[in-house]
Coordinates of C-alpha atoms in Angstrom, one line a residue:
M1225 CA 140.7 43.0 -2.3
A1226 CA 137.1 43.5 -3.5
D1227 CA 138.0 42.6 -7.1
S1228 CA 139.8 39.4 -6.0
L1229 CA 136.5 38.1 -4.6
F1230 CA 135.2 37.9 -8.2
D1231 CA 138.4 36.6 -9.8
I1232 CA 138.0 33.4 -11.8
E1233 CA 141.2 33.7 -13.8
G1234 CA 142.7 30.3 -14.5
R1235 CA 139.8 28.3 -13.2
L1236 CA 138.5 25.5 -15.4
A1237 CA 134.9 25.7 -16.5
L1238 CA 132.8 23.1 -18.4
V1239 CA 129.6 24.5 -19.9
T1240 CA 127.2 22.1 -21.4
G1241 CA 125.3 23.0 -24.5
S1242 CA 127.8 25.8 -25.3
S1243 CA 128.2 25.6 -29.1
R1244 CA 125.6 28.3 -29.6
G1245 CA 123.0 30.4 -27.9
L1246 CA 122.8 31.0 -24.2
G1247 CA 125.4 28.4 -23.4
H1248 CA 127.9 29.9 -25.8
A1249 CA 127.4 33.4 -24.4
L1250 CA 127.9 32.1 -20.8
A1251 CA 131.1 30.2 -21.8
K1252 CA 132.4 33.3 -23.7
G1253 CA 131.6 35.5 -20.6
L1254 CA 133.7 33.2 -18.4
A1255 CA 136.5 33.0 -20.9
E1256 CA 136.6 36.8 -21.2
R1257 CA 137.2 37.0 -17.4
G1258 CA 140.2 34.6 -17.6
A1259 CA 138.6 31.2 -17.0
R1260 CA 139.9 28.2 -19.0
V1261 CA 136.8 26.9 -20.8
V1262 CA 135.7 23.6 -22.2
L1263 CA 132.9 23.9 -24.6
H1264 CA 130.4 21.0 -24.9
G1265 CA 127.9 19.8 -27.5
R1266 CA 127.2 16.8 -29.6
D1267 CA 128.7 17.9 -32.9
A1268 CA 132.5 17.8 -32.6
D1269 CA 133.1 19.6 -35.9
K1270 CA 130.9 22.5 -34.9
L1271 CA 132.6 22.7 -31.5
A1272 CA 136.0 22.8 -33.1
E1273 CA 135.0 25.8 -35.2
V1274 CA 133.3 27.6 -32.2
A1275 CA 136.4 26.9 -30.1
R1276 CA 138.7 28.3 -32.8
V1277 CA 136.7 31.5 -33.1
M1278 CA 136.5 32.0 -29.3
Q1279 CA 140.2 31.3 -28.9
A1280 CA 141.0 34.1 -31.3
V1281 CA 139.2 36.7 -29.1
T1282 CA 140.1 35.4 -25.6
S1283 CA 143.3 34.8 -23.8
G1284 CA 142.3 31.8 -21.8
E1285 CA 142.6 28.1 -22.9
I1286 CA 139.5 27.0 -24.9
G1287 CA 138.9 23.3 -25.3
Y1288 CA 135.9 21.2 -26.3
V1289 CA 134.3 17.8 -25.8
A1290 CA 131.4 16.1 -27.6
F1291 CA 129.0 13.7 -26.0
D1292 CA 125.3 13.2 -25.3
V1293 CA 124.3 14.5 -21.9
T1294 CA 121.1 12.4 -21.8
D1295 CA 123.2 9.2 -21.8
A1296 CA 124.7 8.4 -18.4
A1297 CA 127.4 6.2 -19.8
A1298 CA 128.3 8.8 -22.4
V1299 CA 128.5 11.4 -19.6
K1300 CA 131.0 9.4 -17.6
A1301 CA 133.2 8.7 -20.6
G1302 CA 133.0 12.3 -21.7
L1303 CA 134.0 13.6 -18.3
D1304 CA 136.8 11.2 -18.1
E1305 CA 138.0 12.7 -21.4
V1306 CA 137.8 16.2 -20.0
V1307 CA 139.7 15.3 -16.9
A1308 CA 142.4 13.5 -18.9
A1309 CA 142.8 16.4 -21.3
H1310 CA 142.3 19.5 -19.1
G1311 CA 142.1 18.4 -15.5
L1312 CA 139.2 18.3 -13.1
P1313 CA 136.8 21.3 -13.7
D1314 CA 136.5 23.9 -10.9
I1315 CA 133.2 25.0 -12.4
L1316 CA 130.3 23.1 -14.0
V1317 CA 127.5 24.9 -15.8
N1318 CA 124.6 22.7 -16.6
N1319 CA 123.1 24.7 -19.4
A1320 CA 122.0 22.0 -22.0
G1321 CA 118.3 22.5 -22.7
L1322 CA 115.5 21.5 -25.0
Q1323 CA 112.0 23.0 -25.6
R1324 CA 109.0 21.3 -27.2
R1325 CA 105.7 23.1 -27.4
A1326 CA 102.2 21.6 -27.7
P1327 CA 98.9 21.6 -25.7
L1328 CA 99.1 19.1 -22.9
A1329 CA 96.5 16.8 -24.4
E1330 CA 98.5 16.6 -27.6
F1331 CA 102.0 16.3 -26.1
E1332 CA 103.7 13.1 -27.2
A1333 CA 105.3 10.8 -24.6
A1334 CA 108.5 10.8 -26.6
D1335 CA 108.7 14.6 -26.5
W1336 CA 108.1 14.5 -22.7
D1337 CA 111.0 12.0 -22.3
A1338 CA 113.3 14.2 -24.5
V1339 CA 112.6 17.4 -22.5
I1340 CA 113.0 15.7 -19.1
A1341 CA 116.2 13.9 -20.2
T1342 CA 117.8 17.0 -21.7
N1343 CA 116.8 19.6 -19.1
L1344 CA 116.7 17.6 -15.9
S1345 CA 118.3 14.1 -16.1
S1346 CA 121.4 15.5 -17.8
A1347 CA 122.1 17.9 -14.9
F1348 CA 121.9 15.0 -12.5
Y1349 CA 124.2 12.8 -14.6
M1350 CA 126.8 15.6 -15.0
A1351 CA 126.8 16.9 -11.4
S1352 CA 126.7 13.5 -9.6
T1353 CA 129.6 12.2 -11.7
L1354 CA 131.8 15.3 -11.2
A1355 CA 130.8 15.7 -7.6
R1356 CA 132.6 12.5 -6.6
R1357 CA 135.9 14.0 -7.8
M1358 CA 135.1 17.5 -6.6
S1359 CA 134.3 16.1 -3.1
E1360 CA 137.7 14.4 -2.9
R1361 CA 139.4 17.7 -3.8
G1362 CA 137.2 19.7 -1.4
S1363 CA 136.0 22.4 -3.7
G1364 CA 133.8 23.1 -6.7
K1365 CA 131.1 25.3 -8.2
I1366 CA 128.0 23.9 -9.9
V1367 CA 125.6 26.2 -11.6
N1368 CA 122.4 24.9 -13.0
I1369 CA 120.4 26.9 -15.5
G1370 CA 116.7 27.1 -14.7
S1371 CA 114.1 29.4 -16.0
V1372 CA 111.2 31.6 -14.9
Q1373 CA 109.3 28.4 -15.7
S1374 CA 110.9 27.0 -12.5
K1375 CA 108.2 29.1 -10.8
L1376 CA 105.7 30.2 -13.5
A1377 CA 103.7 28.0 -15.9
R1378 CA 102.5 29.0 -19.4
E1379 CA 100.3 27.2 -21.9
T1380 CA 101.9 24.7 -24.3
I1381 CA 105.1 24.1 -22.2
A1382 CA 104.0 22.1 -19.2
P1383 CA 106.8 19.5 -19.6
Y1384 CA 109.4 22.3 -19.9
A1385 CA 108.0 23.9 -16.7
A1386 CA 108.1 20.6 -15.0
S1387 CA 111.7 20.0 -16.0
K1388 CA 112.8 23.5 -14.8
G1389 CA 110.9 23.1 -11.6
G1390 CA 112.8 19.9 -11.2
V1391 CA 116.1 21.7 -11.8
A1392 CA 115.4 24.2 -9.0
M1393 CA 114.7 21.4 -6.5
L1394 CA 117.6 19.3 -7.7
T1395 CA 119.8 22.3 -7.0
C1396 CA 118.5 22.3 -3.4
G1397 CA 119.1 18.6 -3.1
M1398 CA 122.6 18.9 -4.5
A1399 CA 123.4 21.7 -2.1
A1400 CA 122.2 19.7 0.9
D1401 CA 124.5 16.8 0.0
L1402 CA 127.5 18.7 -1.3
A1403 CA 128.0 21.9 0.7
R1404 CA 129.9 20.0 3.4
Y1405 CA 132.5 19.1 0.8
G1406 CA 133.2 22.7 -0.2
I1407 CA 131.0 22.5 -3.3
Q1408 CA 128.5 25.3 -3.8
V1409 CA 125.5 24.5 -6.0
N1410 CA 123.2 27.2 -7.2
C1411 CA 120.7 27.9 -10.0
I1412 CA 120.3 30.9 -12.4
S1413 CA 116.8 31.2 -13.7
P1414 CA 116.6 33.6 -16.7
G1415 CA 113.5 35.4 -17.7
Y1416 CA 112.7 35.9 -21.4
F1417 CA 115.9 36.4 -23.4
Q1418 CA 116.3 36.6 -27.2
T1419 CA 117.9 33.2 -27.8
D1420 CA 117.8 30.6 -30.5
M1421 CA 115.4 28.6 -28.5
N1422 CA 113.0 31.5 -28.3
T1423 CA 113.2 32.6 -31.9
Q1424 CA 109.5 32.0 -32.7
L1425 CA 108.5 34.0 -29.6
W1426 CA 110.6 37.1 -30.1
Q1427 CA 109.7 37.2 -33.8
D1428 CA 106.0 37.3 -32.8
D1429 CA 104.8 40.9 -32.4
E1430 CA 101.9 39.9 -30.1
F1431 CA 104.2 38.0 -27.8
N1432 CA 106.7 40.8 -27.8
A1433 CA 104.0 43.2 -26.6
W1434 CA 103.0 40.7 -23.9
I1435 CA 106.6 40.5 -22.7
E1436 CA 107.0 44.2 -22.5
K1437 CA 103.7 44.5 -20.5
R1438 CA 104.4 41.5 -18.2
T1439 CA 108.0 42.4 -17.4
P1440 CA 108.6 45.4 -15.1
A1441 CA 111.8 46.2 -17.1
A1442 CA 109.5 46.3 -20.1
R1443 CA 111.9 44.5 -22.4
W1444 CA 113.6 41.2 -23.2
G1445 CA 116.8 40.4 -21.5
R1446 CA 120.2 40.7 -23.2
I1447 CA 122.2 37.5 -22.9
E1448 CA 125.2 39.3 -21.6
E1449 CA 123.1 40.4 -18.6
L1450 CA 123.4 36.8 -17.2
V1451 CA 127.2 36.8 -17.2
G1452 CA 127.6 38.9 -14.0
T1453 CA 125.4 36.6 -11.9
L1454 CA 127.3 33.5 -13.3
V1455 CA 130.7 35.0 -12.5
Y1456 CA 129.5 35.8 -9.0
L1457 CA 128.4 32.2 -8.5
C1458 CA 131.6 30.8 -9.9
S1459 CA 133.8 33.0 -7.7
D1460 CA 134.9 33.1 -4.1
A1461 CA 132.3 35.9 -3.5
S1462 CA 129.7 33.2 -3.3
S1463 CA 131.6 30.8 -1.0
F1464 CA 128.7 30.7 1.6
V1465 CA 125.9 30.7 -1.0
S1466 CA 124.4 27.3 -1.9
G1467 CA 121.0 26.0 -2.9
Q1468 CA 119.8 29.3 -4.2
N1469 CA 117.7 30.0 -7.3
I1470 CA 118.5 33.5 -8.6
F1471 CA 116.0 34.9 -11.1
V1472 CA 117.5 37.2 -13.7
D1473 CA 114.2 38.2 -15.2
G1474 CA 113.7 42.0 -15.2
G1475 CA 111.3 41.6 -12.2
M1476 CA 108.8 39.2 -13.9
T1477 CA 108.6 36.7 -11.1
S1478 CA 108.1 39.5 -8.5
V1479 CA 104.9 40.9 -9.8
V1480 CA 101.4 39.6 -10.7

């Protein structure tokens, strides 16, 4: 009985930004636990290859769809394609993300717009579009990917912090609107993980030393350490959990 609470076998999960990095690891983690997974990105050829490789090592169905999550019309068309080909997703993971670094006074307006569109607006477009159909069905799981920057700022990434703070509050707003329809909306906020987006950070010896000192666990996170929290939020074990922002950060946000 306990194991069945966390059973996601056969459920259909759409993970945005899942052709590489964190999104790919999350999608693979769901697939390895029996979920049917639809990968997402903007490069159809790359997605086809990633899906082929993932299909070879997992038993669940692996599909893919290519569209721009920052374009509301493209999101609607892309989701129509997913539903037609695979059915209505049981799980949506809003993972697509972008980072641009510069001191605030030097940050270009175009870069601000790109960060907000990719990290925040896309989550709204995806969730609001799918929620209409999930509400009719009476069930759904939406997991937004935040960051420790949902809570903590750091120099040169003010727009990123603003976008992830927005994701955290958007999660609360979504939960307020959608819980009555059997849809749970939650947020996972990773700490510092060795991902493609963070390459220039984890290759910096000085920054590595800062991470080890600043994080109670005294290390970077391993991407697979996010999968358990995701599976929990996608399963029946979290049927009365909504609007929460779960930090998976080795204790970073709990200390000064």
